[in-house]
CSV table of C-alpha atoms in Angstrom, one decimal:
chain,number,residue,atom,x,y,z
F,1,MET,CA,106.9,115.9,170.0
F,2,GLY,CA,103.3,116.1,171.0
F,3,ASP,CA,101.3,113.2,172.4
F,4,ASP,CA,103.4,109.8,173.6
F,5,GLN,CA,103.4,107.9,171.1
F,6,SER,CA,105.2,105.1,169.3
F,7,VAL,CA,106.6,106.4,166.8
F,8,LYS,CA,108.5,103.1,165.3
F,9,LEU,CA,106.9,100.6,163.1
F,10,PRO,CA,107.0,96.8,163.6
F,11,PRO,CA,109.6,94.7,161.9
F,12,GLY,CA,109.1,94.5,158.7
F,13,PHE,CA,107.0,97.2,158.1
F,14,GLN,CA,107.5,99.9,156.3
F,15,PHE,CA,105.4,103.0,155.5
F,16,ARG,CA,105.9,104.5,151.9
F,17,PRO,CA,103.1,106.7,150.9
F,18,THR,CA,102.7,108.4,147.6
F,19,ASP,CA,102.4,112.2,147.8
F,20,GLU,CA,98.7,112.0,147.2
F,21,GLU,CA,98.8,109.2,150.1
F,22,LEU,CA,100.5,112.0,152.3
F,23,VAL,CA,98.0,114.6,151.6
F,24,LEU,CA,94.7,112.9,151.5
F,25,HIS,CA,95.4,110.1,154.3
F,26,PHE,CA,97.1,112.4,157.0
F,27,LEU,CA,97.8,115.9,156.5
F,28,TYR,CA,93.8,116.4,155.2
F,29,PRO,CA,92.4,114.7,158.0
F,30,LYS,CA,94.5,116.5,160.6
F,31,ALA,CA,94.0,120.1,159.1
F,32,PHE,CA,90.1,119.6,159.3
F,33,ARG,CA,89.8,117.8,162.6
F,34,LEU,CA,88.7,114.7,161.0
F,35,PRO,CA,88.6,111.2,162.9
F,36,CYS,CA,91.9,109.2,161.6
F,37,ASN,CA,90.6,106.1,159.4
F,38,HIS,CA,94.2,104.8,160.4
F,39,PRO,CA,96.6,104.1,163.5
F,40,ASN,CA,98.1,107.5,164.4
F,41,ILE,CA,101.4,106.9,164.2
F,42,ILE,CA,103.2,110.6,162.7
F,43,PRO,CA,104.0,112.5,165.7
F,44,ASP,CA,104.1,116.2,166.2
F,45,LEU,CA,107.3,118.0,166.8
F,46,ASP,CA,107.5,121.2,168.5
F,47,LEU,CA,109.8,123.2,166.2
F,48,ASP,CA,110.2,126.5,168.6
F,49,HIS,CA,112.5,123.9,169.6
F,50,LEU,CA,114.1,122.8,166.1
F,51,HIS,CA,115.5,119.9,165.3
F,52,HIS,CA,118.8,118.9,163.6
F,53,PRO,CA,118.0,116.1,161.0
F,54,TRP,CA,120.1,113.6,162.1
F,55,GLU,CA,118.6,114.3,165.6
F,56,PHE,CA,114.9,113.2,164.3
F,57,ASP,CA,116.0,108.9,165.1
F,58,GLY,CA,113.2,108.4,167.9
F,59,THR,CA,111.2,111.9,167.8
F,60,ALA,CA,109.6,111.7,164.2
F,61,LEU,CA,108.1,108.4,162.3
F,62,SER,CA,111.0,106.5,161.0
F,63,SER,CA,110.9,104.3,158.1
F,64,GLY,CA,114.0,103.2,156.2
F,65,LYS,CA,115.4,106.2,155.4
F,66,MET,CA,112.9,108.3,155.8
F,67,TYR,CA,111.4,110.4,159.0
F,68,TYR,CA,107.5,112.0,159.1
F,69,PHE,CA,106.0,114.6,161.5
F,70,PHE,CA,103.8,117.1,161.6
F,71,SER,CA,104.9,121.1,162.5
F,72,LYS,CA,102.7,124.3,162.4
F,73,THR,CA,104.1,126.3,159.6
F,74,ARG,CA,106.9,129.2,160.2
F,75,GLU,CA,109.3,131.8,158.2
F,76,ASP,CA,112.1,131.2,161.0
F,77,ARG,CA,113.6,127.3,160.4
F,78,ALA,CA,116.8,128.2,162.0
F,79,THR,CA,118.5,125.9,164.8
F,80,SER,CA,121.0,126.3,167.3
F,81,ASN,CA,123.7,125.4,164.7
F,82,GLY,CA,121.9,125.5,161.3
F,83,TYR,CA,119.1,126.4,159.3
F,84,TRP,CA,116.4,124.9,156.8
F,85,LYS,CA,116.6,127.1,153.7
F,86,GLU,CA,113.4,127.0,150.8
F,87,LEU,CA,114.9,125.9,147.3
F,88,ASP,CA,113.1,127.5,144.7
F,89,ILE,CA,111.2,124.3,143.9
F,90,ASN,CA,107.2,123.5,145.0
F,91,GLU,CA,105.3,121.1,143.4
F,92,PRO,CA,101.3,121.3,143.2
F,93,ILE,CA,100.1,117.9,144.5
F,94,PHE,CA,96.4,116.9,142.9
F,95,VAL,CA,93.7,114.9,143.8
F,96,SER,CA,90.7,113.9,141.2
F,97,GLY,CA,91.9,116.6,139.0
F,98,ASN,CA,92.5,119.4,141.5
F,99,LYS,CA,95.1,121.2,142.8
F,100,VAL,CA,94.8,120.3,147.0
F,101,ALA,CA,98.4,120.9,148.2
F,102,VAL,CA,102.0,122.2,147.6
F,103,LYS,CA,105.8,120.2,147.9
F,104,LYS,CA,108.2,122.5,149.1
F,105,TYR,CA,111.4,121.2,149.0
F,106,LEU,CA,114.1,123.0,151.8
F,107,VAL,CA,118.4,121.5,152.5
F,108,PHE,CA,119.7,122.3,156.0
F,109,TYR,CA,122.9,124.7,156.2
F,110,VAL,CA,125.3,123.8,159.1
F,111,PHE,CA,126.8,126.8,160.3
F,112,GLY,CA,130.7,127.3,160.2
F,113,GLU,CA,132.5,130.0,162.2
F,114,SER,CA,129.9,132.4,161.6
F,115,PRO,CA,126.3,132.5,160.7
F,116,SER,CA,127.1,134.0,156.7
F,117,SER,CA,129.5,131.0,156.7
F,118,ALA,CA,127.3,128.3,157.1
F,119,SER,CA,127.9,124.7,154.8
F,120,GLU,CA,125.2,123.2,152.3
F,121,THR,CA,124.3,119.3,154.0
F,122,ASN,CA,122.8,116.4,152.1
F,123,TRP,CA,119.4,116.8,154.4
F,124,VAL,CA,116.4,117.1,152.3
F,125,MET,CA,112.7,118.2,154.0
F,126,GLU,CA,110.3,118.3,151.8
F,127,GLU,CA,107.0,120.2,153.5
F,128,TYR,CA,103.6,119.4,152.6
F,129,SER,CA,100.9,122.3,153.0
F,130,LEU,CA,97.4,122.5,152.3
F,131,CYS,CA,95.5,124.8,149.6
F,132,ASN,CA,94.0,128.0,151.1
F,133,ASN,CA,90.6,126.4,149.1
F,134,VAL,CA,91.0,122.9,149.9
F,135,GLY,CA,87.8,121.9,151.0
F,136,LEU,CA,86.3,123.3,147.9
F,137,ASN,CA,88.6,121.8,145.8
F,138,ILE,CA,88.5,117.8,146.6
F,139,THR,CA,84.4,118.1,146.3
F,140,THR,CA,81.3,120.8,146.2
F,141,SER,CA,79.3,118.6,148.5
F,142,PRO,CA,77.1,121.2,151.3
F,143,ALA,CA,78.8,119.1,154.0
F,144,TYR,CA,82.4,120.7,153.0
F,145,LYS,CA,81.2,124.1,152.0
F,146,ARG,CA,79.7,123.8,155.7
F,147,ARG,CA,82.7,122.2,157.1
F,148,ARG,CA,84.6,125.3,156.1
F,149,LYS,CA,83.1,127.6,158.2
F,150,GLN,CA,84.1,125.7,161.2
F,151,LYS,CA,87.9,126.2,162.6
F,152,ILE,CA,89.9,124.3,160.1
F,153,ASP,CA,94.0,124.4,160.9
F,154,LEU,CA,95.6,125.0,157.9
F,155,LYS,CA,99.1,126.0,159.4
F,156,TRP,CA,100.0,121.9,160.0
F,157,VAL,CA,102.1,120.8,157.8
F,158,LEU,CA,103.3,117.7,156.9
F,159,CYS,CA,107.2,117.0,156.8
F,160,ARG,CA,109.0,114.5,155.2
F,161,VAL,CA,113.1,113.9,156.0
F,162,HIS,CA,116.3,112.1,153.9
F,163,GLU,CA,119.7,112.2,153.3
F,164,ARG,CA,120.1,112.6,149.8
F,165,LYS,CA,123.6,110.8,148.3
F,166,ASP,CA,124.0,113.3,145.9
F,167,ASP,CA,126.1,116.4,146.8
F,168,THR,CA,124.6,118.4,143.5
F,169,ILE,CA,121.2,119.8,144.0
F,170,THR,CA,119.0,119.2,141.1
F,171,ARG,CA,115.2,118.3,140.9
F,172,GLN,CA,116.2,114.3,141.0
F,173,SER,CA,118.6,114.2,143.2
F,174,ILE,CA,116.1,115.5,145.9
F,175,ARG,CA,113.2,113.7,145.3
F,176,TYR,CA,112.0,111.0,147.5
F,177,GLU,CA,112.7,107.6,144.8
F,178,ASP,CA,109.0,106.3,145.4
F,179,ASP,CA,108.1,109.5,144.6
F,180,ASP,CA,104.6,109.6,141.9
F,181,ASP,CA,104.0,112.0,139.5
F,182,GLY,CA,100.9,110.4,138.3
F,183,THR,CA,97.4,111.9,139.8
F,184,GLU,CA,95.3,108.6,139.4
F,185,LEU,CA,93.9,107.8,142.5
F,186,SER,CA,93.2,104.2,143.3
F,187,CYS,CA,90.1,102.4,144.0
F,188,LEU,CA,90.8,102.6,147.8
F,189,ASP,CA,91.6,106.2,147.8
F,190,GLU,CA,88.1,107.2,145.5
F,191,MET,CA,86.5,104.7,148.8
F,192,PHE,CA,88.2,107.0,151.1
F,193,LEU,CA,87.1,110.6,149.8
F,194,SER,CA,83.7,109.3,150.0
F,195,SER,CA,84.1,108.2,153.8
F,196,LEU,CA,85.6,111.7,154.2
F,197,ASP,CA,81.9,113.0,152.9
F,198,ASP,CA,80.6,111.5,154.9
F,199,ASP,CA,82.4,112.1,158.4
F,200,LEU,CA,82.9,115.9,157.5
F,201,GLU,CA,78.3,115.0,156.9
F,202,GLU,CA,78.2,114.1,160.2
F,203,ILE,CA,80.3,117.0,161.9
F,204,SER,CA,78.4,119.4,159.8
F,205,MET,CA,75.1,118.0,161.7
F,206,GLN,CA,76.9,118.8,164.9
F,207,TYR,CA,76.7,122.5,164.2
């Protein structure tokens, strides 16, 4: 884990964001190095020492049966006794009608007697990554265009890990049960977009 930060929510609280909320309120500010308007509860995990999914407890943000963390995207997703295999299921994430991110699905496999005899587990990872032109998609304001010239780290991904109940891999079985296919933003999200615009305007004026 990166900084020494708490990853457990108080009793009675649950972290149940939609895809759009994860991207808009957490991944986007992370990549654009914006001030966080929420408690920084999602930790960074160094996946150079990849964790097995059953080891996320105490390292990732735990909410119910879900684990959340930031990491840097990488092609090699192997651990000491298994690996994460990417499925051919990519879902676009839209904000205000614009595609701003992509969600990939991965399933964890455990090595058998040899790496070629790995067996599938029920552990699923949903990996959210921003589109390369996300800064221009969300808004056309000059502040965003100027910010694009600054150091933006689109290698950050936000991961949500859970154990599916069904042994058969289908689009429905691997989806987080609270996922919302809707693209409508709430009033609070619209206000947050406006505050992001103000933050980027202020930051860009410093350069």
